[in-house]
Coordinates of C-alpha atoms and ligand atoms in Angstrom, one line a residue:
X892 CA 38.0 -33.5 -19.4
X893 CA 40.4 -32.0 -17.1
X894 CA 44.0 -34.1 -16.4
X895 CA 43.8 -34.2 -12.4
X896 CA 46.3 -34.3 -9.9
X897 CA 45.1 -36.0 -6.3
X898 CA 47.0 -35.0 -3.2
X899 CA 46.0 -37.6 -0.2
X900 CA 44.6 -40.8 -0.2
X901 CA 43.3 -40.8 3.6
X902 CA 39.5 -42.1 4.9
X903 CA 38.4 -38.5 2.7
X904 CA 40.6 -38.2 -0.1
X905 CA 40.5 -42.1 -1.5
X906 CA 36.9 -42.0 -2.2
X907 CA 36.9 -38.6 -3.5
X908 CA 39.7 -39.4 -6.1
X909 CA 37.4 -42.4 -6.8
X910 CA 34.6 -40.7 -7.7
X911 CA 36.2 -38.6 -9.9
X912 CA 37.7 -41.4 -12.0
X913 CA 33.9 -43.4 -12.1
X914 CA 33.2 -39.3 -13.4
X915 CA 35.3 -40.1 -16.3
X916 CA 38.4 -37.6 -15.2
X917 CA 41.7 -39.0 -15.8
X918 CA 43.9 -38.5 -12.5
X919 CA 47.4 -39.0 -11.1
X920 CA 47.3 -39.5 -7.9
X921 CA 50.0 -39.6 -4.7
X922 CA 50.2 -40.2 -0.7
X923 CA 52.8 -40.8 1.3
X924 CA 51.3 -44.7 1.6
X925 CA 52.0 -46.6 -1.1
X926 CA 49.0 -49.1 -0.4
X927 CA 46.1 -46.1 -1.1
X928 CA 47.9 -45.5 -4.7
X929 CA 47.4 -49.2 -4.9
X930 CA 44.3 -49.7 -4.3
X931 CA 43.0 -46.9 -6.7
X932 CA 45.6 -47.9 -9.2
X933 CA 43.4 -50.6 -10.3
X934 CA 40.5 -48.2 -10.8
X935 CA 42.6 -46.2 -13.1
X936 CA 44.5 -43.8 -11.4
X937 CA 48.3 -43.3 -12.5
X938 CA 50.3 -43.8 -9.3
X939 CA 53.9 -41.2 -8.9
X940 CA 56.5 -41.4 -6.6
X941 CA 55.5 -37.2 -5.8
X942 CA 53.5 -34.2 -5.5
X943 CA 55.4 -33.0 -8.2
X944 CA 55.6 -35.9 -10.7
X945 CA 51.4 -36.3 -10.1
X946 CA 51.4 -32.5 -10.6
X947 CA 53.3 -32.6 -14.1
X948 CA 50.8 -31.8 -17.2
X949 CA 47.8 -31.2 -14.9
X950 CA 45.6 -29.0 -15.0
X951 CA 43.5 -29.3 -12.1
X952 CA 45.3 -30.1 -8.4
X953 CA 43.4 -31.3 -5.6
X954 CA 44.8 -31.9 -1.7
X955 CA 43.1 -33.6 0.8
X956 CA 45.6 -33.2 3.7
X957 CA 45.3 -33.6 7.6
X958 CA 45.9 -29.9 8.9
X959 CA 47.5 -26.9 8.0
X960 CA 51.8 -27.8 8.2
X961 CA 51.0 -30.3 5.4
X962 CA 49.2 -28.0 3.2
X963 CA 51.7 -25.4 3.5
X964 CA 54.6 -28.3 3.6
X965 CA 53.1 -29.2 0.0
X966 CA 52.6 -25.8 -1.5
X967 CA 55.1 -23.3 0.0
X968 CA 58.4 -22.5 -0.3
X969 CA 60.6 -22.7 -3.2
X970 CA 60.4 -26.9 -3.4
X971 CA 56.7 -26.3 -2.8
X972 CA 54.4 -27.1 -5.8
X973 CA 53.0 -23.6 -6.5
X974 CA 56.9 -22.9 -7.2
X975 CA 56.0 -25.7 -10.4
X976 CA 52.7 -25.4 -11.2
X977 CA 52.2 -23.7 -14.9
X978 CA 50.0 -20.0 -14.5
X979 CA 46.6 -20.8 -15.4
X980 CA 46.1 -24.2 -13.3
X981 CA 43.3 -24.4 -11.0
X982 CA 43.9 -25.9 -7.4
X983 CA 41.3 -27.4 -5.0
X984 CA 42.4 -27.5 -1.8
X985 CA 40.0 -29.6 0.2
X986 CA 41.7 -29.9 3.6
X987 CA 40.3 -28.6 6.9
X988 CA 42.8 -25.8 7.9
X989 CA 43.3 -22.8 9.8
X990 CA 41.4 -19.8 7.8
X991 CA 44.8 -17.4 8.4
X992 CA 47.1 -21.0 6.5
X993 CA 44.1 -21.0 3.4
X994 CA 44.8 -17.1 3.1
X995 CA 48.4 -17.9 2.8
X996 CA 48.3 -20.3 0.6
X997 CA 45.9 -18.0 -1.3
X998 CA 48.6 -15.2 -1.7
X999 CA 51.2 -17.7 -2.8
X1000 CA 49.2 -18.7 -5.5
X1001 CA 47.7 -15.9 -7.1
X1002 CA 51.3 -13.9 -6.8
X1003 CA 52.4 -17.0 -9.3
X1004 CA 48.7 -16.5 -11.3
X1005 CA 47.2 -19.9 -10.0
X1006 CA 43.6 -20.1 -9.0
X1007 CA 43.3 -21.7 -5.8
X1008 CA 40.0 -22.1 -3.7
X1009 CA 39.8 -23.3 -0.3
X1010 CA 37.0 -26.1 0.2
X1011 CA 36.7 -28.2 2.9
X1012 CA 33.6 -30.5 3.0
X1013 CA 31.2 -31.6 5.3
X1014 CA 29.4 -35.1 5.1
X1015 CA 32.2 -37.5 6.7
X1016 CA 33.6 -40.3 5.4
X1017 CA 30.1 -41.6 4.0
X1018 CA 29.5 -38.4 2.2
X1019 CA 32.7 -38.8 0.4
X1020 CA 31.9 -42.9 -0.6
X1021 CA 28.7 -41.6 -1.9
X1022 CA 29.6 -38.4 -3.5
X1023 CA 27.3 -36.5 -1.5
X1024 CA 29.4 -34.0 0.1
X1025 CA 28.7 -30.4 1.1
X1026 CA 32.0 -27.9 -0.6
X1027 CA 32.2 -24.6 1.4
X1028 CA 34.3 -22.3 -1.0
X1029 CA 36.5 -19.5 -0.1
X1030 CA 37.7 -17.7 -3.7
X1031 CA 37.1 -16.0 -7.1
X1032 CA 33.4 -17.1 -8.2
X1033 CA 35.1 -17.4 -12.2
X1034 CA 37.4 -20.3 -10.6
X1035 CA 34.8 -21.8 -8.9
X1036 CA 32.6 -21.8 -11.9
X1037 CA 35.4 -23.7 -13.7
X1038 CA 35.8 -25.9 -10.7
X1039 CA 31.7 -26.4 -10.7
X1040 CA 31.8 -30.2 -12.5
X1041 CA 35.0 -31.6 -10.3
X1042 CA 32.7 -30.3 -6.9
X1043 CA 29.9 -32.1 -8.7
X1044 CA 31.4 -35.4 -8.8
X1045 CA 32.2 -35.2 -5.6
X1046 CA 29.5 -33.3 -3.4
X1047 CA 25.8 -32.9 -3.4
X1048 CA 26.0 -29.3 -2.1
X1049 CA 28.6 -26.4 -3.6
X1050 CA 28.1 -23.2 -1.5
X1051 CA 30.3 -20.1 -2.7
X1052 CA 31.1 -18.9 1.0
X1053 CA 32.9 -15.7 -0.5
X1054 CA 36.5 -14.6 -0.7
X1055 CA 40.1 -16.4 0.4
X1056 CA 39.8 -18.1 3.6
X1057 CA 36.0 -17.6 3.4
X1058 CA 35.4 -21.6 2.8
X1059 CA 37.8 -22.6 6.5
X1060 CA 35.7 -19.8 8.2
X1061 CA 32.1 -21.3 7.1
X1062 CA 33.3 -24.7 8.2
X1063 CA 34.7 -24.0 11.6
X1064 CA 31.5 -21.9 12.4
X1065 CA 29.2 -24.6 11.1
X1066 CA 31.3 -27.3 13.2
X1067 CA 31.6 -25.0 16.3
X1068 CA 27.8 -25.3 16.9
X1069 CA 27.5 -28.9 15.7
X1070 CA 29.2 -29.6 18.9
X1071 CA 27.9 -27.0 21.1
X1072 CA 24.6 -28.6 20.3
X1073 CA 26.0 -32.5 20.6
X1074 CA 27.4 -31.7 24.1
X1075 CA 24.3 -29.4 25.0
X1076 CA 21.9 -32.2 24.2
X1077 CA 24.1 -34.7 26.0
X1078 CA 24.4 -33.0 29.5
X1079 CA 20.2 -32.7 29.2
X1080 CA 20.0 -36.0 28.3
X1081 CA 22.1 -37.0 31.3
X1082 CA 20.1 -35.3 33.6
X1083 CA 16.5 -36.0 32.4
X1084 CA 17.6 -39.9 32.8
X1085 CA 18.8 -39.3 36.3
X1086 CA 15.7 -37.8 37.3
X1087 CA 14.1 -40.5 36.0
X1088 CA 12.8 -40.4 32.3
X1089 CA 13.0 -42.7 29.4
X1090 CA 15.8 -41.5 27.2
X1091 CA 14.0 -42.3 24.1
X1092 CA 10.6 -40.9 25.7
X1093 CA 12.9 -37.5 26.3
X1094 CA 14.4 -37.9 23.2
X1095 CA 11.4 -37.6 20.8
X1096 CA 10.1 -34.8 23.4
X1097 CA 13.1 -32.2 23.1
X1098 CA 12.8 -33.2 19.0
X1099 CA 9.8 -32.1 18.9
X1100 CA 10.2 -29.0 21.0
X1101 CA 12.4 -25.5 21.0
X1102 CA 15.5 -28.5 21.9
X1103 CA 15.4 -29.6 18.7
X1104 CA 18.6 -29.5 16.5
X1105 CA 20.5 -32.0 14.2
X1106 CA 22.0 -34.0 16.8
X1107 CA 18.6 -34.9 18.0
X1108 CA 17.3 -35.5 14.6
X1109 CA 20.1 -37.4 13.3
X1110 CA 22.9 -38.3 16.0
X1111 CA 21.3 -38.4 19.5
X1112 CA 24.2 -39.4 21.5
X1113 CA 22.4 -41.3 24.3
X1114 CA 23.2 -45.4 22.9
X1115 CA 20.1 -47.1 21.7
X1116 CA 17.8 -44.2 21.2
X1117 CA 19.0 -44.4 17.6
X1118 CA 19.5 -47.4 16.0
X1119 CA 21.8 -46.5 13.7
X1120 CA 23.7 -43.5 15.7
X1121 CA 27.3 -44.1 16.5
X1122 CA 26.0 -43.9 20.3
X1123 CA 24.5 -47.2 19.7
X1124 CA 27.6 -49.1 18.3
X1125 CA 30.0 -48.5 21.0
X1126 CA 30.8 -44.8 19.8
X1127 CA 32.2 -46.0 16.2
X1128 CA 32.2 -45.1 13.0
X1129 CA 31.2 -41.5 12.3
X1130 CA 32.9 -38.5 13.4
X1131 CA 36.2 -38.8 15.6
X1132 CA 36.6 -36.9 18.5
X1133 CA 39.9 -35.8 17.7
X1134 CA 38.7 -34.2 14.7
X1135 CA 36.3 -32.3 16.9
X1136 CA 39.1 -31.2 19.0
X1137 CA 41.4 -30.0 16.1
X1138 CA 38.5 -28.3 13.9
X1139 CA 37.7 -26.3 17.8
X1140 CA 41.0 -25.5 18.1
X1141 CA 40.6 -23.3 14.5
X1142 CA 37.4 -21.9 15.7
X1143 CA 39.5 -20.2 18.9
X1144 CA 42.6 -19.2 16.0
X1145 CA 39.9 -17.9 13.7
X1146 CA 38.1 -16.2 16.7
X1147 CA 41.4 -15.1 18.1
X1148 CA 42.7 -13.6 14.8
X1149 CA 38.2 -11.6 15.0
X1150 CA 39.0 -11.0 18.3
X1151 CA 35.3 -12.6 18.7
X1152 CA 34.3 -13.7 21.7
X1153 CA 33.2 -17.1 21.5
X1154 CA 32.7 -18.5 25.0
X1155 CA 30.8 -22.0 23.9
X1156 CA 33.1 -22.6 21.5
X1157 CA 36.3 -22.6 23.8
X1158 CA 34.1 -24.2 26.7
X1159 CA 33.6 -27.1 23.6
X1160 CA 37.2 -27.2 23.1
X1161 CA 37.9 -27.9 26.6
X1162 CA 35.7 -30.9 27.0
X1163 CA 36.5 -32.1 23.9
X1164 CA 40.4 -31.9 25.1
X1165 CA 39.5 -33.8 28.1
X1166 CA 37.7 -37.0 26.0
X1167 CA 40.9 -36.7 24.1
X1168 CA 43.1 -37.1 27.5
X1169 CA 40.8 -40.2 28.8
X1170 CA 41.5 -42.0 25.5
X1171 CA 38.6 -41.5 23.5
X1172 CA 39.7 -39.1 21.0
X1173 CA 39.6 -42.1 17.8
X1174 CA 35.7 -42.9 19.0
X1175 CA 32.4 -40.5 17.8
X1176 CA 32.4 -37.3 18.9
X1177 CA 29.0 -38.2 20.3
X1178 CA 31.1 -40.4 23.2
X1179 CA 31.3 -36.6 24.8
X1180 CA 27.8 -38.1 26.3
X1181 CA 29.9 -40.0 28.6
X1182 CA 30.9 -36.7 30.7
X1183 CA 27.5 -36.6 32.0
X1184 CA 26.8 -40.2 33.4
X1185 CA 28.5 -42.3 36.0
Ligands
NAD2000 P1 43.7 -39.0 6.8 O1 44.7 -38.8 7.8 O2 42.9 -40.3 6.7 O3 44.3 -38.8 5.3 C1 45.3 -37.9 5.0 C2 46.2 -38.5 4.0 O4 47.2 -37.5 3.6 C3 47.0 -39.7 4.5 O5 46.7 -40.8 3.6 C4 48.4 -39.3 4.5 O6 49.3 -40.3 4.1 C5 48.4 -38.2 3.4 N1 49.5 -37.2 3.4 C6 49.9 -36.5 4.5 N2 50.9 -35.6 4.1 C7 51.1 -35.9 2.8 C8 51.9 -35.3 1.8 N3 52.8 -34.3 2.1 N4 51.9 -35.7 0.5 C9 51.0 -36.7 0.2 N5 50.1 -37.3 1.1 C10 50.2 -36.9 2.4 O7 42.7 -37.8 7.0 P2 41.2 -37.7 6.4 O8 40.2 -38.2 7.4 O9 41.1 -38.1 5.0 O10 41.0 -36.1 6.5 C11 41.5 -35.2 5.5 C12 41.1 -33.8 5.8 O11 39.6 -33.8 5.7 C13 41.4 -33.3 7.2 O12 41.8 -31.9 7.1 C14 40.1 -33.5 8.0 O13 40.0 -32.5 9.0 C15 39.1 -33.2 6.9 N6 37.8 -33.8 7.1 C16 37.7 -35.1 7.6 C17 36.5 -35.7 7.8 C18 36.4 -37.1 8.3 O14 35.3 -37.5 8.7 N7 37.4 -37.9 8.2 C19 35.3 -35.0 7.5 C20 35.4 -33.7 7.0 C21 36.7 -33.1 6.8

């Protein structure tokens, strides 16, 4: 069993780290909050007092960071920990960050003979409680397969996406068109009601049709068509717009970086900067349903 190091305790990373002590892996763990080393140092984990001291002896490093200037704040530069880390360890950096930071990052570490792999997830704050996450992995396939039983404890699905970087890129695509479709079905939904129709009746309809995607299957955004749909609870829980916003914001800096044109995706970004200006950006990103009504 691998000696683990855990970088951030936040809504993902705490329940991560937990499931990989109830997997049996001894960890160290440290965030800049002293209460979320508390509250899995009765589960076992070894608080420090830093990156570096968690880092110390392990083999395995894994970040679970808010955006790129922390990741880079934690690993780069010559008090960053790839400056400490012994040759040989393997580091899985979990965080949703611009695909050009990941590459980086990448660079730093194999020039000092660390295997890194970029892995953000997908499956929200539930996914990570129940260890049922999706990994989409930028790297070497021989670190990965080393990695393999730390994703395990952690996520459902492990998808090799392909090289450095390649993990961020699968992610902002994939999230790109999750809200392209949410806003998509939420202006049709708007309208069908004002001319007159049933949500739910409209709902099932467009589910059942060439409409049909995820956010009618699982998420419709229209409140009470699905009980259990953030839409329905007042926009909570779920998926925060402002995390929307920032993961549309590295679609355009990966598309910008292609020089893809990707029209939907900045018309996304917009509208979900505007939410973001009228206050909502800590509710569902499904609350982008209340554009479309009066
Ligand atoms: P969060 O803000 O809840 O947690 C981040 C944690 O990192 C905080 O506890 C913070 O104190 C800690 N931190 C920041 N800088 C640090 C440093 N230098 N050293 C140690 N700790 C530090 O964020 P989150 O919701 O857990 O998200 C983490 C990442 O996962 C983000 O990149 C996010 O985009 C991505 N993500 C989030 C969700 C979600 O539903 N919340 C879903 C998928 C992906």
């Amino acid at each position: 069993m691998y000696q683990i190091a855990f970088i951030g305790l936040g809504h993902m990373g705490l329940p991560m780290a937990r499931n990989l002590l109830k997997a049996g892996f001894a960890l160290k763990v440290f965030d800049l909050v002293q209460a979320a080393m508390d509250e899995l140092a009765g589960e076992g984990a070894l608080p420090t007092s830093s990156a570096a001291e968690a880092a110390a002896g392990a083999q395995v490093v894994v970040s679970m960071l808010p955006a790129s200037r922390h990741v880079e704040g934690l690993y780069l530069g010559a008090d960053g920990l790839l400056a400490r880390l012994k040759p040989g360890t393997l580091v899985l950096e979990c965080s949703t960050i611009a695909p050009e930071s990941a590459r980086k990052v990448h660079q730093a570490a194999s020039a000092r003979g660390i295997a890194l792999l970029d892995a953000p997830v997908s499956g929200g704050t539930a996914g990570a409680a129940a260890g049922t996450l999706t990994f989409m992995i930028g790297g070497e396939a021989a670190a990965l397969a080393k990695a393999r039983p730390i994703f395990e404890a952690m996520g459902k699905n492990i998808f090799h996406a392909g090289p450095d970087g390649a993990g961020q890129v699968a992610k902002v695509c994939n999230n790109q068109v999750l809200a392209v479709q949410m806003i998509a079905t939420a202006e049709a939904m708007a309208m069908g009601v004002a001319n007159g129709l049933e949500p739910a009746v409209l709902a099932e309809i467009m589910r059942q049709s060439s409409g049909g995607n995820w956010t009618l299957e699982k998420y419709n955004p229209w409140p009470g068509v699905m009980e259990n749909a953030p839409a329905s609870k007042g926009y909570s829980g779920g998926f925060m717009a402002e995390l929307m916003a920032k993961d549309l914001g590295l679609a355009q800096e990966a598309a910008q970086h292609s020089g893809s044109s990707t029209p939907m995706g900045a018309l996304a970004l917009q509208l979900y900067r505007l939410l973001l200006k009228q206050g909502k950006g800590k509710q569902d990103f499904s609350v982008v349903q209340q554009l479309f009504v009066e």
